[in-house]
Amino acid sequence: MKDEKKRGRPRGFDARAALDKARDVFWDRGFSAASLDNLSAATNLNRPSLYGAFGDKEALYLEALEAYRQDGMEVLKQALDPSLPLRDNLARVYAGALAIYLHGEIAARGCLLISTASVEAVEHERVREVLGRSLNDFDGEIEKRMRIAAESGELAESADPLTLARLASAVMHSLAVRARAGDSRETLEAIARSGVELICGSTHV
Amino acid sequence: MKDEKKRGRPRGFDARAALDKARDVFWDRGFSAASLDNLSAATNLNRPSLYGAFGDKEALYLEALEAYRQDGMEVLKQALDPSLPLRDNLARVYAGALAIYLHGEIAARGCLLISTASVEAVEHERVREVLGRSLNDFDGEIEKRMRIAAESGELAESADPLTLARLASAVMHSLAVRARAGDSRETLEAIARSGVELICGSTHV
DNA sequence: GTCATTTTATGCGAAACAGTACAAATGTCC
DNA sequence: GGACATTTGTACTGTTTCGCATAAAATGAC
């Protein structure tokens, strides 16, 4: 993007790597319980460097959320490859989600947005807005695939793509919550399978 | 329960009312962002009274979670009255859930367990345990109703009560998250309706 | 080489935080 | 009425918090 070398002392760290480390801290502890000391230790950056690169704690959190959202959208789009059957698409979506949700050093971390942005959403309007937009974007991406399925005959014409997409998302939301609540991988995979079955099976009439 | 008057100065407040006020603070801000000053102001209790009645902030939070869990189970049990059709039962469950989730002074608060206990669940083992147990209890209560429906012929015999119960819960989890993310009542009610339809409609074969 | 510009390191400071000590208040028990 | 037990109000302590001030380090421009 920008290879133009700026004047002054060059940055001694990779901003994206630091953002990922900060994201992990927020993911484990949430926004409020994550201190700048935690963030500083995890990123190996002292506070002035953090402030210089990202602004204050709130800006850093919002940037971490945004990066997470974009990564998630990428995973989702790849899983929804329309050259594969809808059933496989949904299975891939859930498998991809579980791979993310079940990761974690202490315990499964679930979804960064659902499990940490939700708390702040009441008092913190910008977080609520990011969370709402993210959920809608996910719905929209699945809806696009559902629309294709309805047109190609994979789904009954009577099926409503938006409704089915929201229900497909609902299963994913539940997986996120249950993962963080400590449910086993086996349980979560069973829920994912039955979700695929219910959504893809029911609309064949 | 205990009408035996204890010696010493009697308590000048209703512990349950105070617990409800504290619960509301936790509900809006989450555990970490809720300060003892917030809790003290909301309950009209000074800190020593709070500590005397509930213990430290963590114990107060756990007690609020437990009370919320019991209240929710009560609402759920009443909604699942087996003398009504399963369809009506699920609709009542979701209506009851939305009545709780959409309440809030600043913005919709969603579910106390899903939206505030989730954050703490990674680092705080006892919270994770309460959250997991609560979700399972909810599943179990719905599963009981599904089992009745399967035996009475309301559902196809091939339907698996546990699986259907988990999917019914999944819709509820999604409603909780989406409410806190700012989705409109209309949207949430539409999702609830389609959830009922999918779960009750698909298994009639 | 010297200056300008940006990043890094140390550490400060004011505010918020959780939890408690202490004494005054208010009741029961004998 | 007096001893005892518990709650309540005020104020405190030590810690943690965030954000920044200041100065040293490292580079480009000239």
GROMACS .gro file of C-alpha atoms (C1' of nucleotides) in nm:
model
  470
    1MET     CA    1   0.000   0.000   0.000
    2LYS     CA    2   0.231   0.269   0.127
    3ASP     CA    3   0.597   0.196   0.074
    4GLU     CA    4   0.689   0.562   0.094
    5LYS     CA    5   0.931   0.580   0.380
    6LYS     CA    6   0.831   0.838   0.633
    7ARG     CA    7   1.070   1.063   0.809
    8GLY     CA    8   1.159   1.006   1.170
    9ARG     CA    9   1.238   0.694   1.361
   10PRO     CA   10   1.078   0.391   1.201
   11ARG     CA   11   0.835   0.172   1.393
   12GLY     CA   12   0.999  -0.123   1.560
   13PHE     CA   13   0.699  -0.356   1.551
   14ASP     CA   14   0.433  -0.497   1.321
   15ALA     CA   15   0.108  -0.314   1.389
   16ARG     CA   16  -0.110  -0.598   1.268
   17ALA     CA   17   0.066  -0.854   1.487
   18ALA     CA   18   0.029  -0.621   1.783
   19LEU     CA   19  -0.339  -0.575   1.706
   20ASP     CA   20  -0.386  -0.951   1.704
   21LYS     CA   21  -0.216  -0.984   2.040
   22ALA     CA   22  -0.434  -0.708   2.183
   23ARG     CA   23  -0.740  -0.876   2.035
   24ASP     CA   24  -0.653  -1.194   2.222
   25VAL     CA   25  -0.637  -1.006   2.551
   26PHE     CA   26  -0.978  -0.849   2.487
   27TRP     CA   27  -1.107  -1.187   2.380
   28ASP     CA   28  -1.012  -1.351   2.708
   29ARG     CA   29  -1.094  -1.069   2.949
   30GLY     CA   30  -1.339  -0.843   2.770
   31PHE     CA   31  -1.296  -0.471   2.720
   32SER     CA   32  -1.344  -0.351   3.077
   33ALA     CA   33  -1.129  -0.610   3.250
   34ALA     CA   34  -0.845  -0.575   3.000
   35SER     CA   35  -0.598  -0.327   3.146
   36LEU     CA   36  -0.339  -0.133   2.956
   37ASP     CA   37  -0.080  -0.326   3.152
   38ASN     CA   38  -0.225  -0.651   3.014
   39LEU     CA   39  -0.229  -0.509   2.664
   40SER     CA   40   0.118  -0.366   2.695
   41ALA     CA   41   0.260  -0.696   2.818
   42ALA     CA   42   0.088  -0.903   2.551
   43THR     CA   43   0.196  -0.680   2.265
   44ASN     CA   44   0.543  -0.608   2.404
   45LEU     CA   45   0.469  -0.243   2.352
   46ASN     CA   46   0.490   0.026   2.612
   47ARG     CA   47   0.198   0.256   2.653
   48PRO     CA   48   0.316   0.547   2.443
   49SER     CA   49   0.370   0.311   2.150
   50LEU     CA   50   0.020   0.172   2.191
   51TYR     CA   51  -0.126   0.519   2.205
   52GLY     CA   52   0.077   0.633   1.908
   53ALA     CA   53  -0.032   0.343   1.693
   54PHE     CA   54  -0.395   0.294   1.795
   55GLY     CA   55  -0.510   0.574   2.022
   56ASP     CA   56  -0.668   0.502   2.357
   57LYS     CA   57  -0.803   0.174   2.486
   58GLU     CA   58  -1.143   0.226   2.330
   59ALA     CA   59  -1.000   0.296   1.985
   60LEU     CA   60  -0.778  -0.010   2.013
   61TYR     CA   61  -1.075  -0.224   2.106
   62LEU     CA   62  -1.284  -0.094   1.820
   63GLU     CA   63  -1.000  -0.158   1.579
   64ALA     CA   64  -0.962  -0.513   1.712
   65LEU     CA   65  -1.334  -0.568   1.665
   66GLU     CA   66  -1.322  -0.440   1.313
   67ALA     CA   67  -1.027  -0.661   1.218
   68TYR     CA   68  -1.204  -0.960   1.370
   69ARG     CA   69  -1.518  -0.879   1.177
   70GLN     CA   70  -1.332  -0.862   0.850
   71ASP     CA   71  -1.149  -1.188   0.917
   72GLY     CA   72  -1.477  -1.355   1.000
   73MET     CA   73  -1.642  -1.228   0.685
   74GLU     CA   74  -1.357  -1.372   0.484
   75VAL     CA   75  -1.395  -1.714   0.644
   76LEU     CA   76  -1.767  -1.698   0.587
   77LYS     CA   77  -1.740  -1.606   0.222
   78GLN     CA   78  -1.499  -1.888   0.155
   79ALA     CA   79  -1.723  -2.138   0.331
   80LEU     CA   80  -2.022  -2.031   0.124
   81ASP     CA   81  -1.871  -2.123  -0.211
   82PRO     CA   82  -2.184  -2.163  -0.429
   83SER     CA   83  -2.029  -2.435  -0.641
   84LEU     CA   84  -2.078  -2.669  -0.346
   85PRO     CA   85  -2.415  -2.789  -0.215
   86LEU     CA   86  -2.586  -2.565   0.039
   87ARG     CA   87  -2.563  -2.841   0.294
   88ASP     CA   88  -2.186  -2.850   0.261
   89ASN     CA   89  -2.172  -2.473   0.275
   90LEU     CA   90  -2.349  -2.456   0.607
   91ALA     CA   91  -2.141  -2.741   0.746
   92ARG     CA   92  -1.829  -2.551   0.645
   93VAL     CA   93  -1.956  -2.232   0.802
   94TYR     CA   94  -2.013  -2.405   1.134
   95ALA     CA   95  -1.685  -2.594   1.117
   96GLY     CA   96  -1.503  -2.269   1.053
   97ALA     CA   97  -1.686  -2.098   1.337
   98LEU     CA   98  -1.609  -2.379   1.581
   99ALA     CA   99  -1.243  -2.374   1.487
  100ILE     CA  100  -1.238  -2.012   1.598
  101TYR     CA  101  -1.468  -2.046   1.898
  102LEU     CA  102  -1.296  -2.347   2.052
  103HIS     CA  103  -0.951  -2.196   2.040
  104GLY     CA  104  -0.817  -2.051   2.362
  105GLU     CA  105  -0.542  -2.102   2.620
  106ILE     CA  106  -0.746  -2.115   2.939
  107ALA     CA  107  -1.089  -2.204   2.806
  108ALA     CA  108  -1.278  -2.180   2.478
  109ARG     CA  109  -1.319  -1.814   2.386
  110GLY     CA  110  -1.632  -1.822   2.174
  111CYS     CA  111  -1.689  -1.521   1.949
  112LEU     CA  112  -1.514  -1.193   2.021
  113LEU     CA  113  -1.813  -0.992   1.904
  114ILE     CA  114  -2.087  -1.193   2.068
  115SER     CA  115  -1.907  -1.258   2.393
  116THR     CA  116  -1.723  -0.934   2.461
  117ALA     CA  117  -1.888  -0.664   2.252
  118SER     CA  118  -2.232  -0.759   2.383
  119VAL     CA  119  -2.150  -0.648   2.736
  120GLU     CA  120  -2.041  -0.304   2.630
  121ALA     CA  121  -2.328  -0.267   2.385
  122VAL     CA  122  -2.572  -0.114   2.632
  123GLU     CA  123  -2.361   0.171   2.761
  124HIS     CA  124  -2.133   0.208   2.465
  125GLU     CA  125  -2.321   0.310   2.155
  126ARG     CA  126  -2.040   0.267   1.907
  127VAL     CA  127  -1.979  -0.087   2.019
  128ARG     CA  128  -2.349  -0.162   1.988
  129GLU     CA  129  -2.343  -0.022   1.637
  130VAL     CA  130  -2.043  -0.234   1.535
  131LEU     CA  131  -2.201  -0.543   1.685
  132GLY     CA  132  -2.533  -0.487   1.514
  133ARG     CA  133  -2.371  -0.416   1.180
  134SER     CA  134  -2.154  -0.724   1.207
  135LEU     CA  135  -2.447  -0.952   1.280
  136ASN     CA  136  -2.639  -0.803   0.990
  137ASP     CA  137  -2.347  -0.842   0.753
  138PHE     CA  138  -2.317  -1.207   0.845
  139ASP     CA  139  -2.689  -1.256   0.790
  140GLY     CA  140  -2.661  -1.081   0.456
  141GLU     CA  141  -2.380  -1.297   0.332
  142ILE     CA  142  -2.570  -1.615   0.417
  143GLU     CA  143  -2.884  -1.468   0.269
  144LYS     CA  144  -2.710  -1.418  -0.064
  145ARG     CA  145  -2.624  -1.787  -0.070
  146MET     CA  146  -2.980  -1.881   0.027
  147ARG     CA  147  -3.114  -1.670  -0.257
  148ILE     CA  148  -2.897  -1.856  -0.503
  149ALA     CA  149  -3.020  -2.185  -0.358
  150ALA     CA  150  -3.380  -2.077  -0.395
  151GLU     CA  151  -3.330  -1.978  -0.757
  152SER     CA  152  -3.135  -2.290  -0.848
  153GLY     CA  153  -3.396  -2.516  -0.696
  154GLU     CA  154  -3.177  -2.629  -0.408
  155LEU     CA  155  -3.441  -2.483  -0.182
  156ALA     CA  156  -3.815  -2.473  -0.229
  157GLU     CA  157  -3.933  -2.153  -0.393
  158SER     CA  158  -4.151  -2.089  -0.092
  159ALA     CA  159  -3.844  -2.065   0.130
  160ASP     CA  160  -3.758  -1.713   0.240
  161PRO     CA  161  -3.382  -1.655   0.207
  162LEU     CA  162  -3.365  -1.383   0.473
  163THR     CA  163  -3.553  -1.590   0.727
  164LEU     CA  164  -3.344  -1.899   0.662
  165ALA     CA  165  -3.027  -1.696   0.681
  166ARG     CA  166  -3.123  -1.556   1.019
  167LEU     CA  167  -3.198  -1.901   1.151
  168ALA     CA  168  -2.868  -2.030   1.016
  169SER     CA  169  -2.701  -1.740   1.200
  170ALA     CA  170  -2.896  -1.824   1.512
  171VAL     CA  171  -2.732  -2.164   1.528
  172MET     CA  172  -2.396  -1.997   1.495
  173HIS     CA  173  -2.475  -1.750   1.774
  174SER     CA  174  -2.571  -2.039   1.994
  175LEU     CA  175  -2.247  -2.220   1.914
  176ALA     CA  176  -2.055  -1.910   2.016
  177VAL     CA  177  -2.232  -1.880   2.349
  178ARG     CA  178  -2.218  -2.249   2.427
  179ALA     CA  179  -1.850  -2.274   2.340
  180ARG     CA  180  -1.768  -2.001   2.588
  181ALA     CA  181  -1.993  -2.167   2.845
  182GLY     CA  182  -1.771  -2.474   2.829
  183ASP     CA  183  -1.968  -2.714   2.612
  184SER     CA  184  -1.765  -2.995   2.456
  185ARG     CA  185  -1.663  -3.003   2.094
  186GLU     CA  186  -1.875  -3.314   2.044
  187THR     CA  187  -2.188  -3.140   2.171
  188LEU     CA  188  -2.124  -2.837   1.956
  189GLU     CA  189  -2.060  -3.046   1.646
  190ALA     CA  190  -2.383  -3.235   1.707
  191ILE     CA  191  -2.574  -2.907   1.731
  192ALA     CA  192  -2.413  -2.787   1.410
  193ARG     CA  193  -2.508  -3.106   1.229
  194SER     CA  194  -2.868  -3.092   1.344
  195GLY     CA  195  -2.884  -2.725   1.250
  196VAL     CA  196  -2.777  -2.805   0.896
  197GLU     CA  197  -3.028  -3.084   0.886
  198LEU     CA  198  -3.314  -2.872   1.009
  199ILE     CA  199  -3.247  -2.581   0.776
  200CYS     CA  200  -3.164  -2.777   0.464
  201GLY     CA  201  -3.398  -3.065   0.528
  202SER     CA  202  -3.715  -2.882   0.611
  203THR     CA  203  -3.743  -2.673   0.301
  204HIS     CA  204  -3.729  -2.953   0.051
  205VAL     CA  205  -4.096  -3.018   0.121
  206MET     CA  206  -3.907  -1.926   5.602
  207LYS     CA  207  -3.734  -1.769   5.899
  208ASP     CA  208  -3.953  -1.547   6.107
  209GLU     CA  209  -3.734  -1.591   6.411
  210LYS     CA  210  -3.624  -1.243   6.501
  211LYS     CA  211  -3.254  -1.219   6.533
  212ARG     CA  212  -3.084  -1.016   6.796
  213GLY     CA  213  -2.908  -0.695   6.710
  214ARG     CA  214  -3.013  -0.408   6.494
  215PRO     CA  215  -3.257  -0.522   6.229
  216ARG     CA  216  -3.185  -0.476   5.861
  217GLY     CA  217  -3.329  -0.158   5.720
  218PHE     CA  218  -3.376  -0.282   5.365
  219ASP     CA  219  -3.524  -0.567   5.163
  220ALA     CA  220  -3.240  -0.790   5.052
  221ARG     CA  221  -3.427  -0.921   4.750
  222ALA     CA  222  -3.513  -0.572   4.626
  223ALA     CA  223  -3.150  -0.471   4.670
  224LEU     CA  224  -3.036  -0.779   4.481
  225ASP     CA  225  -3.266  -0.688   4.192
  226LYS     CA  226  -3.125  -0.336   4.181
  227ALA     CA  227  -2.771  -0.472   4.182
  228ARG     CA  228  -2.866  -0.717   3.909
  229ASP     CA  229  -2.981  -0.428   3.692
  230VAL     CA  230  -2.646  -0.255   3.731
  231PHE     CA  231  -2.461  -0.573   3.634
  232TRP     CA  232  -2.705  -0.619   3.347
  233ASP     CA  233  -2.628  -0.278   3.200
  234ARG     CA  234  -2.255  -0.261   3.265
  235GLY     CA  235  -2.137  -0.618   3.311
  236PHE     CA  236  -1.943  -0.745   3.610
  237SER     CA  237  -1.611  -0.573   3.551
  238ALA     CA  238  -1.744  -0.230   3.464
  239ALA     CA  239  -1.991  -0.225   3.752
  240SER     CA  240  -1.823  -0.045   4.040
  241LEU     CA  241  -1.917  -0.069   4.404
  242ASP     CA  242  -2.010   0.298   4.383
  243ASN     CA  243  -2.259   0.214   4.107
  244LEU     CA  244  -2.398  -0.075   4.307
  245SER     CA  245  -2.411   0.126   4.625
  246ALA     CA  246  -2.596   0.411   4.455
  247ALA     CA  247  -2.846   0.184   4.281
  248THR     CA  248  -2.929  -0.014   4.593
  249ASN     CA  249  -2.919   0.283   4.829
  250LEU     CA  250  -2.689   0.081   5.045
  251ASN     CA  251  -2.347   0.184   5.164
  252ARG     CA  252  -2.062  -0.054   5.113
  253PRO     CA  253  -2.055  -0.217   5.456
  254SER     CA  254  -2.423  -0.305   5.418
  255LEU     CA  255  -2.358  -0.460   5.081
  256TYR     CA  256  -2.069  -0.660   5.217
  257GLY     CA  257  -2.266  -0.768   5.518
  258ALA     CA  258  -2.559  -0.889   5.313
  259PHE     CA  259  -2.390  -1.042   5.010
  260GLY     CA  260  -2.015  -1.056   5.056
  261ASP     CA  261  -1.779  -0.907   4.803
  262LYS     CA  262  -1.859  -0.797   4.448
  263GLU     CA  263  -1.804  -1.142   4.306
  264ALA     CA  264  -2.041  -1.308   4.553
  265LEU     CA  265  -2.302  -1.042   4.483
  266TYR     CA  266  -2.273  -1.101   4.111
  267LEU     CA  267  -2.301  -1.477   4.148
  268GLU     CA  268  -2.607  -1.435   4.365
  269ALA     CA  269  -2.765  -1.203   4.109
  270LEU     CA  270  -2.694  -1.458   3.837
  271GLU     CA  271  -2.849  -1.734   4.041
  272ALA     CA  272  -3.164  -1.533   4.113
  273TYR     CA  273  -3.194  -1.445   3.746
  274ARG     CA  274  -3.153  -1.809   3.652
  275GLN     CA  275  -3.430  -1.917   3.887
  276ASP     CA  276  -3.664  -1.645   3.766
  277GLY     CA  277  -3.597  -1.746   3.408
  278MET     CA  278  -3.664  -2.111   3.480
  279GLU     CA  279  -3.995  -2.014   3.633
  280VAL     CA  280  -4.098  -1.815   3.327
  281LEU     CA  281  -3.989  -2.103   3.106
  282LYS     CA  282  -4.182  -2.365   3.299
  283GLN     CA  283  -4.498  -2.160   3.287
  284ALA     CA  284  -4.462  -2.103   2.914
  285LEU     CA  285  -4.420  -2.475   2.849
  286ASP     CA  286  -4.759  -2.575   2.990
  287PRO     CA  287  -4.816  -2.914   2.821
  288SER     CA  288  -5.191  -2.867   2.802
  289LEU     CA  289  -5.128  -2.621   2.520
  290PRO     CA  290  -4.995  -2.712   2.175
  291LEU     CA  291  -4.618  -2.725   2.137
  292ARG     CA  292  -4.639  -2.444   1.886
  293ASP     CA  293  -4.803  -2.217   2.141
  294ASN     CA  294  -4.555  -2.323   2.403
  295LEU     CA  295  -4.256  -2.217   2.196
  296ALA     CA  296  -4.425  -1.893   2.097
  297ARG     CA  297  -4.485  -1.820   2.465
  298VAL     CA  298  -4.125  -1.903   2.551
  299TYR     CA  299  -3.997  -1.657   2.293
  300ALA     CA  300  -4.250  -1.392   2.387
  301GLY     CA  301  -4.148  -1.424   2.750
  302ALA     CA  302  -3.782  -1.407   2.658
  303LEU     CA  303  -3.830  -1.098   2.444
  304ALA     CA  304  -4.023  -0.923   2.719
  305ILE     CA  305  -3.715  -0.964   2.937
  306TYR     CA  306  -3.454  -0.898   2.668
  307LEU     CA  307  -3.611  -0.583   2.531
  308HIS     CA  308  -3.647  -0.415   2.867
  309GLY     CA  309  -3.386  -0.156   2.956
  310GLU     CA  310  -3.349   0.214   3.026
  311ILE     CA  311  -3.071   0.304   2.786
  312ALA     CA  312  -3.094   0.019   2.537
  313ALA     CA  313  -3.225  -0.337   2.527
  314ARG     CA  314  -3.035  -0.545   2.778
  315GLY     CA  315  -3.065  -0.891   2.629
  316CYS     CA  316  -2.998  -1.180   2.865
  317LEU     CA  317  -2.798  -1.126   3.183
  318LEU     CA  318  -2.636  -1.467   3.158
  319ILE     CA  319  -2.559  -1.468   2.789
  320SER     CA  320  -2.450  -1.108   2.764
  321THR     CA  321  -2.261  -1.047   3.087
  322ALA     CA  322  -2.165  -1.387   3.227
  323SER     CA  323  -2.013  -1.490   2.894
  324VAL     CA  324  -1.736  -1.233   2.917
  325GLU     CA  325  -1.622  -1.347   3.256
  326ALA     CA  326  -1.656  -1.713   3.165
  327VAL     CA  327  -1.303  -1.755   3.031
  328GLU     CA  328  -1.108  -1.624   3.328
  329HIS     CA  329  -1.365  -1.689   3.596
  330GLU     CA  330  -1.435  -2.058   3.633
  331ARG     CA  331  -1.732  -2.029   3.867
  332VAL     CA  332  -1.910  -1.796   3.629
  333ARG     CA  333  -1.844  -2.033   3.343
  334GLU     CA  334  -1.987  -2.315   3.549
  335VAL     CA  335  -2.303  -2.120   3.634
  336LEU     CA  336  -2.348  -2.018   3.273
  337GLY     CA  337  -2.303  -2.370   3.142
  338ARG     CA  338  -2.538  -2.515   3.400
  339SER     CA  339  -2.800  -2.254   3.325
  340LEU     CA  340  -2.795  -2.320   2.953
  341ASN     CA  341  -2.820  -2.692   3.014
  342ASP     CA  342  -3.110  -2.650   3.255
  343PHE     CA  343  -3.298  -2.448   2.997
  344ASP     CA  344  -3.230  -2.711   2.734
  345GLY     CA  345  -3.346  -2.978   2.972
  346GLU     CA  346  -3.674  -2.808   3.049
  347ILE     CA  347  -3.754  -2.769   2.681
  348GLU     CA  348  -3.642  -3.124   2.616
  349LYS     CA  349  -3.895  -3.253   2.869
  350ARG     CA  350  -4.171  -3.080   2.674
  351MET     CA  351  -4.037  -3.215   2.344
  352ARG     CA  352  -4.038  -3.565   2.484
  353ILE     CA  353  -4.403  -3.529   2.578
  354ALA     CA  354  -4.477  -3.403   2.229
  355ALA     CA  355  -4.299  -3.699   2.072
  356GLU     CA  356  -4.493  -3.945   2.285
  357SER     CA  357  -4.827  -3.778   2.228
  358GLY     CA  358  -4.778  -3.770   1.855
  359GLU     CA  359  -4.741  -3.392   1.837
  360LEU     CA  360  -4.399  -3.457   1.690
  361ALA     CA  361  -4.290  -3.736   1.462
  362GLU     CA  362  -4.147  -4.030   1.652
  363SER     CA  363  -3.826  -3.990   1.459
  364ALA     CA  364  -3.773  -3.648   1.611
  365ASP     CA  365  -3.502  -3.633   1.876
  366PRO     CA  366  -3.623  -3.430   2.176
  367LEU     CA  367  -3.277  -3.326   2.294
  368THR     CA  368  -3.175  -3.207   1.949
  369LEU     CA  369  -3.495  -3.012   1.895
  370ALA     CA  370  -3.465  -2.860   2.241
  371ARG     CA  371  -3.113  -2.739   2.169
  372LEU     CA  372  -3.224  -2.583   1.844
  373ALA     CA  373  -3.517  -2.416   2.017
  374SER     CA  374  -3.268  -2.279   2.271
  375ALA     CA  375  -3.043  -2.166   1.988
  376VAL     CA  376  -3.315  -1.936   1.859
  377MET     CA  377  -3.349  -1.795   2.209
  378HIS     CA  378  -2.975  -1.737   2.238
  379SER     CA  379  -2.984  -1.555   1.911
  380LEU     CA  380  -3.272  -1.338   2.026
  381ALA     CA  381  -3.073  -1.245   2.335
  382VAL     CA  382  -2.767  -1.143   2.136
  383ARG     CA  383  -2.961  -0.958   1.870
  384ALA     CA  384  -3.169  -0.770   2.124
  385ARG     CA  385  -2.857  -0.636   2.289
  386ALA     CA  386  -2.712  -0.554   1.949
  387GLY     CA  387  -3.004  -0.319   1.893
  388ASP     CA  388  -3.233  -0.517   1.663
  389SER     CA  389  -3.593  -0.399   1.653
  390ARG     CA  390  -3.878  -0.574   1.826
  391GLU     CA  391  -4.035  -0.645   1.488
  392THR     CA  392  -3.724  -0.819   1.361
  393LEU     CA  393  -3.692  -1.026   1.675
  394GLU     CA  394  -4.056  -1.126   1.670
  395ALA     CA  395  -4.022  -1.233   1.307
  396ILE     CA  396  -3.724  -1.448   1.396
  397ALA     CA  397  -3.916  -1.601   1.684
  398ARG     CA  398  -4.209  -1.682   1.457
  399SER     CA  399  -3.993  -1.844   1.193
  400GLY     CA  400  -3.810  -2.039   1.460
  401VAL     CA  401  -4.136  -2.184   1.585
  402GLU     CA  402  -4.234  -2.262   1.230
  403LEU     CA  403  -3.909  -2.436   1.148
  404ILE     CA  404  -3.898  -2.646   1.462
  405CYS     CA  405  -4.265  -2.739   1.479
  406GLY     CA  406  -4.327  -2.751   1.108
  407SER     CA  407  -4.039  -2.962   0.993
  408THR     CA  408  -4.098  -3.261   1.212
  409HIS     CA  409  -4.455  -3.331   1.114
  410VAL     CA  410  -4.332  -3.497   0.795
  411DG     C1'  411   2.730   1.664   0.981
  412DT     C1'  412   2.316   1.912   1.162
  413DC     C1'  413   1.832   1.971   1.203
  414DA     C1'  414   1.363   1.798   1.185
  415DT     C1'  415   1.060   1.429   1.279
  416DT     C1'  416   0.892   1.024   1.461
  417DT     C1'  417   0.924   0.634   1.783
  418DT     C1'  418   1.063   0.438   2.225
  419DA     C1'  419   1.151   0.411   2.739
  420DT     C1'  420   1.082   0.563   3.209
  421DG     C1'  421   0.803   0.720   3.513
  422DC     C1'  422   0.469   1.045   3.681
  423DG     C1'  423  -0.003   1.203   3.860
  424DA     C1'  424  -0.468   1.235   3.936
  425DA     C1'  425  -0.864   0.961   3.961
  426DA     C1'  426  -1.119   0.541   4.047
  427DC     C1'  427  -1.113   0.115   4.257
  428DA     C1'  428  -1.228  -0.274   4.620
  429DG     C1'  429  -1.246  -0.372   5.068
  430DT     C1'  430  -1.233  -0.251   5.578
  431DA     C1'  431  -1.180  -0.006   6.060
  432DC     C1'  432  -1.423   0.233   6.366
  433DA     C1'  433  -1.784   0.430   6.605
  434DA     C1'  434  -2.273   0.553   6.626
  435DA     C1'  435  -2.736   0.368   6.586
  436DT     C1'  436  -3.099   0.032   6.679
  437DG     C1'  437  -3.282  -0.350   6.801
  438DT     C1'  438  -3.333  -0.825   7.125
  439DC     C1'  439  -3.254  -1.086   7.556
  440DC     C1'  440  -3.223  -1.127   8.047
  441DG     C1'  441  -3.294  -0.089   8.267
  442DG     C1'  442  -2.851  -0.278   8.111
  443DA     C1'  443  -2.559  -0.613   7.843
  444DC     C1'  444  -2.522  -0.787   7.399
  445DA     C1'  445  -2.556  -0.835   6.894
  446DT     C1'  446  -2.608  -0.668   6.451
  447DT     C1'  447  -2.654  -0.301   6.113
  448DT     C1'  448  -2.538   0.152   5.938
  449DG     C1'  449  -2.258   0.578   5.816
  450DT     C1'  450  -1.812   0.797   5.754
  451DA     C1'  451  -1.382   0.788   5.634
  452DC     C1'  452  -0.977   0.564   5.535
  453DT     C1'  453  -0.596   0.259   5.306
  454DG     C1'  454  -0.337   0.060   4.962
  455DT     C1'  455  -0.374  -0.071   4.501
  456DT     C1'  456  -0.480  -0.033   4.026
  457DT     C1'  457  -0.626   0.235   3.659
  458DC     C1'  458  -0.562   0.540   3.238
  459DG     C1'  459  -0.349   0.873   2.993
  460DC     C1'  460   0.044   1.176   2.936
  461DA     C1'  461   0.499   1.453   3.009
  462DT     C1'  462   0.955   1.430   2.934
  463DA     C1'  463   1.363   1.290   2.746
  464DA     C1'  464   1.648   0.956   2.484
  465DA     C1'  465   1.698   0.698   2.047
  466DA     C1'  466   1.676   0.637   1.558
  467DT     C1'  467   1.596   0.769   1.112
  468DG     C1'  468   1.529   1.105   0.671
  469DA     C1'  469   1.607   1.573   0.469
  470DC     C1'  470   1.928   1.907   0.348
   0.00000   0.00000   0.00000
